[in-house]
Tab-separated table of N, CA and C in Angstrom:
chain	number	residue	atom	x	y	z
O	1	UNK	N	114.828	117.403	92.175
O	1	UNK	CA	114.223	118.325	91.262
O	1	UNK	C	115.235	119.407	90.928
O	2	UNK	N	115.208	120.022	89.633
O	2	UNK	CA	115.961	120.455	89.359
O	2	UNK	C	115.400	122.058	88.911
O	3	UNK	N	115.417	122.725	89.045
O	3	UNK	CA	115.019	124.274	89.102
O	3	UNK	C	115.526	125.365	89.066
O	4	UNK	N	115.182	126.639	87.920
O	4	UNK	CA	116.034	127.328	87.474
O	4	UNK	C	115.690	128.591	88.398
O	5	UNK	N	114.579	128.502	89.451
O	5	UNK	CA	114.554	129.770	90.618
O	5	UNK	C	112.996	129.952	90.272
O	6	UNK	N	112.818	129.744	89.111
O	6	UNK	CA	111.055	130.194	88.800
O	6	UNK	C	110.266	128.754	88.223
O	7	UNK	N	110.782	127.679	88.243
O	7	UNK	CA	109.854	126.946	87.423
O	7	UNK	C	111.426	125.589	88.065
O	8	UNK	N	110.041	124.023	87.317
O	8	UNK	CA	110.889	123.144	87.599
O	8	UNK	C	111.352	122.793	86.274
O	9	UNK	N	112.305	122.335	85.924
O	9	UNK	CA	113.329	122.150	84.320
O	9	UNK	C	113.657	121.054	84.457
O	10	UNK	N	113.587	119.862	84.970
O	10	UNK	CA	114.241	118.754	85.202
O	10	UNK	C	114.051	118.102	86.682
O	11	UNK	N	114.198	116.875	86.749
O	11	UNK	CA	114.027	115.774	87.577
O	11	UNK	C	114.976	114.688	87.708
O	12	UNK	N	115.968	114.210	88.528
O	12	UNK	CA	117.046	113.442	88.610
O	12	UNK	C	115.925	112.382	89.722
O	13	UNK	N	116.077	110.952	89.008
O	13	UNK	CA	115.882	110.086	90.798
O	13	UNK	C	116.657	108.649	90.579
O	14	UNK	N	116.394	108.208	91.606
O	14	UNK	CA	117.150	106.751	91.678
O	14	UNK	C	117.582	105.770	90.568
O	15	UNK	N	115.840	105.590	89.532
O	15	UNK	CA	115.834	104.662	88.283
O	15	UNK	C	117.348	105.463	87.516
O	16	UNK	N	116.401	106.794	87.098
O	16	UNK	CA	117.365	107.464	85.737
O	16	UNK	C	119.433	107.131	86.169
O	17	UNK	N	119.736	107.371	88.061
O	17	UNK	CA	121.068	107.179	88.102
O	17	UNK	C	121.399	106.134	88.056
O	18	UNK	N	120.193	104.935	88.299
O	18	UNK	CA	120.766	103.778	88.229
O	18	UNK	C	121.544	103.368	86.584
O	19	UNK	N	120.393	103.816	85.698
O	19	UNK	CA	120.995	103.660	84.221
O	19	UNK	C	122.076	104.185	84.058
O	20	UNK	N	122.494	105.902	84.639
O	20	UNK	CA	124.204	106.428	84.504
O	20	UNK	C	124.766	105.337	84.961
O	21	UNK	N	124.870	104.745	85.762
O	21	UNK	CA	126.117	103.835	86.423
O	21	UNK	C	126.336	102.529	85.897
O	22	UNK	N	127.590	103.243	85.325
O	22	UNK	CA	128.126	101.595	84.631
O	22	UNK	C	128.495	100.594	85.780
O	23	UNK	N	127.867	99.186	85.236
O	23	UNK	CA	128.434	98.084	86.182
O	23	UNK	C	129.710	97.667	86.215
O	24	UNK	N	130.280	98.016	84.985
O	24	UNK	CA	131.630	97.623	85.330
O	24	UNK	C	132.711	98.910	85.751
O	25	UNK	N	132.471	99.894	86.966
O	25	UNK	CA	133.105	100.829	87.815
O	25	UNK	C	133.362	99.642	88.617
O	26	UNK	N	134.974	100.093	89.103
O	26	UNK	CA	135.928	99.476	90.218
O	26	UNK	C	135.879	97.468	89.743
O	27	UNK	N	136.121	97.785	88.130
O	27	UNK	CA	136.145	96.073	87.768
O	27	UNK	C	137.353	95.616	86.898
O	28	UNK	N	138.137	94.510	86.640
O	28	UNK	CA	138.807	94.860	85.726
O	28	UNK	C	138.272	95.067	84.204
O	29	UNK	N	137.206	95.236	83.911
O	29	UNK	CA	136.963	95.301	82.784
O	29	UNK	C	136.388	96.884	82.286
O	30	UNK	N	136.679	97.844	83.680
O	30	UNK	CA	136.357	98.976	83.170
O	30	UNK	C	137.185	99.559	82.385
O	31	UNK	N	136.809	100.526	81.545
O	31	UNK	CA	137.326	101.230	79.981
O	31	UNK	C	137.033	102.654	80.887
O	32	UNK	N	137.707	103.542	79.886
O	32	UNK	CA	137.580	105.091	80.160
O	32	UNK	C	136.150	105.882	79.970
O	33	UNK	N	135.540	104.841	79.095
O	33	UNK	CA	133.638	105.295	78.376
O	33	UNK	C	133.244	104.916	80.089
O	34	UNK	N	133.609	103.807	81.017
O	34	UNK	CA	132.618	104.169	82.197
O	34	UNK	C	132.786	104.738	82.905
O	35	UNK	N	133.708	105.334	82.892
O	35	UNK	CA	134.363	106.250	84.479
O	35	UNK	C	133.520	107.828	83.506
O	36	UNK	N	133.780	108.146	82.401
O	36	UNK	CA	133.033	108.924	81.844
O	36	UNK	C	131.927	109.329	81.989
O	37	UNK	N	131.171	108.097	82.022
O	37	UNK	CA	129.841	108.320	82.149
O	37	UNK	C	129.129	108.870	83.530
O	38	UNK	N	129.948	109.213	84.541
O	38	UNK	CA	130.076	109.469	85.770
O	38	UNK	C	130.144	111.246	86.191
O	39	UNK	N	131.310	111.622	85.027
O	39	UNK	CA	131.443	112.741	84.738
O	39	UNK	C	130.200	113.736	83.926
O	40	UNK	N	129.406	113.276	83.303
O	40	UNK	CA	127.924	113.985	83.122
O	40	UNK	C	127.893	114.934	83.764
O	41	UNK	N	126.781	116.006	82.810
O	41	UNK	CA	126.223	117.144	83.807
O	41	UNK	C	125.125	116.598	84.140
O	42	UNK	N	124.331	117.299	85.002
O	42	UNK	CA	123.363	117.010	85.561
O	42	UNK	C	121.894	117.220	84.587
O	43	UNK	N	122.127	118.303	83.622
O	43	UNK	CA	121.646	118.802	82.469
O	43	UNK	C	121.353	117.884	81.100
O	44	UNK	N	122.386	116.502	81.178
O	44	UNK	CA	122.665	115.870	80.280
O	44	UNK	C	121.632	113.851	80.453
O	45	UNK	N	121.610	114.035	82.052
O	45	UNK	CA	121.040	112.921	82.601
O	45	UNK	C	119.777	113.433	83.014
O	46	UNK	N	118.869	114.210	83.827
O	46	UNK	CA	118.386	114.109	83.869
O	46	UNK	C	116.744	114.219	82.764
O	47	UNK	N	115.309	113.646	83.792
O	47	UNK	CA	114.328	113.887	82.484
O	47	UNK	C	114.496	115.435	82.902
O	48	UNK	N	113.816	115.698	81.430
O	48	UNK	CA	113.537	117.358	81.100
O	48	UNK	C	111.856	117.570	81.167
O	49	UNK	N	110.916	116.669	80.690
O	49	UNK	CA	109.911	116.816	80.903
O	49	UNK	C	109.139	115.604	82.643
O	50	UNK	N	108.925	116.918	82.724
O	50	UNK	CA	108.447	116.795	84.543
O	50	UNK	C	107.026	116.729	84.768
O	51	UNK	N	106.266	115.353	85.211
O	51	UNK	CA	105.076	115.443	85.629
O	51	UNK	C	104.970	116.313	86.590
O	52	UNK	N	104.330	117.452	86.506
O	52	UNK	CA	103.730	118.326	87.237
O	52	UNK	C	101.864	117.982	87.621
O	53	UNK	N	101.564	118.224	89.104
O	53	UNK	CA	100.147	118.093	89.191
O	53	UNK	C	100.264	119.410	90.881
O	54	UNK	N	99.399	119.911	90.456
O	54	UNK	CA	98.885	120.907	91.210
O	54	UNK	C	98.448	120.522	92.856
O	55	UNK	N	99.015	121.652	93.833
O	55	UNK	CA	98.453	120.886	95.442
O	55	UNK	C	97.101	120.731	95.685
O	56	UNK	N	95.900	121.284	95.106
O	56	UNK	CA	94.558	121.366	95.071
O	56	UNK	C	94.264	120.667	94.311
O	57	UNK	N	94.740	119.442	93.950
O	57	UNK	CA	94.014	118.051	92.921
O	57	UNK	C	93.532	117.196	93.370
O	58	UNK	N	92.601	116.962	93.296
O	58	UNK	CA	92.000	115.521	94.096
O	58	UNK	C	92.653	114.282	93.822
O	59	UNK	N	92.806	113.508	94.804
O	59	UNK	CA	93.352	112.359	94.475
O	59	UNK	C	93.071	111.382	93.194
O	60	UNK	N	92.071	111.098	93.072
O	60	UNK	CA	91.504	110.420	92.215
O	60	UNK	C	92.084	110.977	90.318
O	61	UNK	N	92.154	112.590	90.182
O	61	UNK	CA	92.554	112.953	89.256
O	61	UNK	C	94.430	112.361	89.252
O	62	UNK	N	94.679	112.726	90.558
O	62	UNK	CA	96.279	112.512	90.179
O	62	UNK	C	96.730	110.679	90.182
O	63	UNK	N	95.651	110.031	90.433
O	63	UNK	CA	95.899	108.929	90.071
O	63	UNK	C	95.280	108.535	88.433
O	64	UNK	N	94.688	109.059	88.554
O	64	UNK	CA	93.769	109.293	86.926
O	64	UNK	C	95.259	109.725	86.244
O	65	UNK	N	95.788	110.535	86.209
O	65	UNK	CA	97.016	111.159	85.411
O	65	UNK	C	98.183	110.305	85.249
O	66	UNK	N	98.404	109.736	86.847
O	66	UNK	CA	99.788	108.480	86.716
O	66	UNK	C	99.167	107.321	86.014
O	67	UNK	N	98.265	106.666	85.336
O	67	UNK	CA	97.593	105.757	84.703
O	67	UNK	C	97.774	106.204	83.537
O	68	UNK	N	97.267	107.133	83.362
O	68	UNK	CA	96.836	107.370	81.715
O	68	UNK	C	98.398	107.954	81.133
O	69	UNK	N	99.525	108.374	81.789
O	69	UNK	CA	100.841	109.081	81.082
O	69	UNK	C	101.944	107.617	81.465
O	70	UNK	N	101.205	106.723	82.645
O	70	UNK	CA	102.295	105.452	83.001
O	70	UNK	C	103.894	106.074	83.390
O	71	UNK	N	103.224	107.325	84.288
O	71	UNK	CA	104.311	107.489	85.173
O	71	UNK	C	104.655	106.759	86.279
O	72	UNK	N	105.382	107.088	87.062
O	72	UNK	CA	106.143	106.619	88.704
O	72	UNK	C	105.528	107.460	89.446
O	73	UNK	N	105.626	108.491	89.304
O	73	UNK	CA	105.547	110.027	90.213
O	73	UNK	C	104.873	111.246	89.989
O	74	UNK	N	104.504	112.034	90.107
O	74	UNK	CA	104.132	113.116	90.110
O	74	UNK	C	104.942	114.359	90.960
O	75	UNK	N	105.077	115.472	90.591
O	75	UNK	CA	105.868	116.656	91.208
O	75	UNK	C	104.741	117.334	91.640
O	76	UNK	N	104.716	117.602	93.194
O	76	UNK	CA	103.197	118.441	93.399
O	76	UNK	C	104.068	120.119	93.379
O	77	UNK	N	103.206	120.776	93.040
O	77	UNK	CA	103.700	122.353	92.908
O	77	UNK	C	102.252	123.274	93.837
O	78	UNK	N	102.720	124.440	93.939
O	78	UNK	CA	101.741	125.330	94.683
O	78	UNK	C	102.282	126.830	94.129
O	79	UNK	N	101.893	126.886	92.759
O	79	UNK	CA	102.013	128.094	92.101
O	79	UNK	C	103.521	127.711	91.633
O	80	UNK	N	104.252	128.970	91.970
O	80	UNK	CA	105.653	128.334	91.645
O	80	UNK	C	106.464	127.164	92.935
O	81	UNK	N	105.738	127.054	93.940
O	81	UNK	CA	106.562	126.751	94.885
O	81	UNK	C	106.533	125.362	94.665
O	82	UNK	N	107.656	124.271	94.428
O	82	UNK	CA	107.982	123.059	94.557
O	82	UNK	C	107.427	122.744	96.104
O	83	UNK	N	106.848	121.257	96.175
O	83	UNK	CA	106.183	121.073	97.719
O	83	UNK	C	106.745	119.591	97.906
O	84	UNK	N	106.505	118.526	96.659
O	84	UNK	CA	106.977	117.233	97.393
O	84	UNK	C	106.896	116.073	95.946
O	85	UNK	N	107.601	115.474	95.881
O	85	UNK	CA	106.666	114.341	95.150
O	85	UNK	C	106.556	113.605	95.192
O	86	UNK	N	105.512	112.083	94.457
O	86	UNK	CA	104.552	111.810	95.209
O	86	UNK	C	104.509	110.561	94.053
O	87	UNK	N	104.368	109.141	94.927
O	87	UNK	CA	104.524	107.881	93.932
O	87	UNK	C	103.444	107.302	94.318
O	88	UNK	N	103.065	105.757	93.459
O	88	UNK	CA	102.180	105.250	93.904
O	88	UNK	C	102.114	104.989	95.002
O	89	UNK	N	102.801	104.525	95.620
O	89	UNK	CA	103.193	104.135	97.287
O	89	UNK	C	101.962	104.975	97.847
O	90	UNK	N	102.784	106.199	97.723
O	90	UNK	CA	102.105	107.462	98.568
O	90	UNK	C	100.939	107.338	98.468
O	91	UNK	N	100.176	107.433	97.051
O	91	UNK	CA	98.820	107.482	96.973
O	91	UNK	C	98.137	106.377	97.144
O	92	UNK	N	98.792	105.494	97.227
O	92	UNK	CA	97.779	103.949	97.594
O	92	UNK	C	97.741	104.161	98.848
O	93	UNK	N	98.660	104.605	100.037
O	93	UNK	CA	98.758	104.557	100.886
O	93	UNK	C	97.444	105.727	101.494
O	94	UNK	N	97.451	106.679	101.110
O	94	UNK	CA	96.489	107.682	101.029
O	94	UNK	C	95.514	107.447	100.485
O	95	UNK	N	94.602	106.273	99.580
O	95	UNK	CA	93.429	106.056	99.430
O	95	UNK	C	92.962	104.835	100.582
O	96	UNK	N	93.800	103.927	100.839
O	96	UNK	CA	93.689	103.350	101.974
O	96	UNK	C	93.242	104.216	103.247
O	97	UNK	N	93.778	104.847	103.732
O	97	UNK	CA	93.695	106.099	104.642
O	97	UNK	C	91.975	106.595	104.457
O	98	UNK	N	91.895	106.843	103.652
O	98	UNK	CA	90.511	107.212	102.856
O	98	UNK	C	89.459	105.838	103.273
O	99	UNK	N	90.145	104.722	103.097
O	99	UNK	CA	88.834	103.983	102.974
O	99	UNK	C	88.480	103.011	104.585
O	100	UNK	N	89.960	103.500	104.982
O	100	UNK	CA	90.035	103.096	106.585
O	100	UNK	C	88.993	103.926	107.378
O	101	UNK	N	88.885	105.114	107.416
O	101	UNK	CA	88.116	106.187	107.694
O	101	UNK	C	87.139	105.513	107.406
O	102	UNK	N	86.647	106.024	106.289
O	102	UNK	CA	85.206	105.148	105.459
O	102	UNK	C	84.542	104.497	106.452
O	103	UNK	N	85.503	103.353	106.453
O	103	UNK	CA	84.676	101.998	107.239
O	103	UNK	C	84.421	102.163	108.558
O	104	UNK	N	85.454	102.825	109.330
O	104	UNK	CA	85.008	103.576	110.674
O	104	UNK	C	83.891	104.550	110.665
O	105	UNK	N	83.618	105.291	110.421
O	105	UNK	CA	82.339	106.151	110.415
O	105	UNK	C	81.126	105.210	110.113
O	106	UNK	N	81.346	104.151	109.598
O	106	UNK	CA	79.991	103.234	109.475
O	106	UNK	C	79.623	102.317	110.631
């Protein structure tokens, strides 16, 4: 995450660097355009618009939100404070959790 001290401005992760990186680094067929592409700011690669979802959201909404925008992730925030973020993984894993419970109490 990328952050100017008061707010989040950007998001760098694995997918977006995978696209910076040319396949042909350390090949003979690399040109000066891929070693370039390496040299980027950080300003220039990453997204600029950042799923943001609030720490007091119910699950169900923040899966409601990664459906309906066909994100990856979500950025959880707590006012200004950056806290974690958060993929399907996480939340499948956490409605499971939910329904494991469930079935125990019955």
């Amino acid at each position: 995450m990328v952050s100017n001290g008061e707010k989040v401005i950007g998001l760098v992760h694995q997918m977006i660097l995978d696209v910076w990186n040319s396949p042909l680094l350390d090949t003979a067929s690399e040109q000066t355009v891929d070693r370039n592409i390496e040299n980027k700011r950080i300003h220039q690669v990453m997204r600029h618009k950042v799923p943001l979802v609030a720490a007091n959201t119910i699950l169900k909404d923040a899966v409601h939100q990664l459906e309906n925008e066909r994100l990856e992730y979500l950025v959880v925030i707590d006012g200004n404070e950056l806290l974690e973020c958060v993929n399907w993984k996480i939340m499948a894993n956490a409605q499971l959790f939910d329904f494991d419970n469930e079935l125990q109490r019955h």
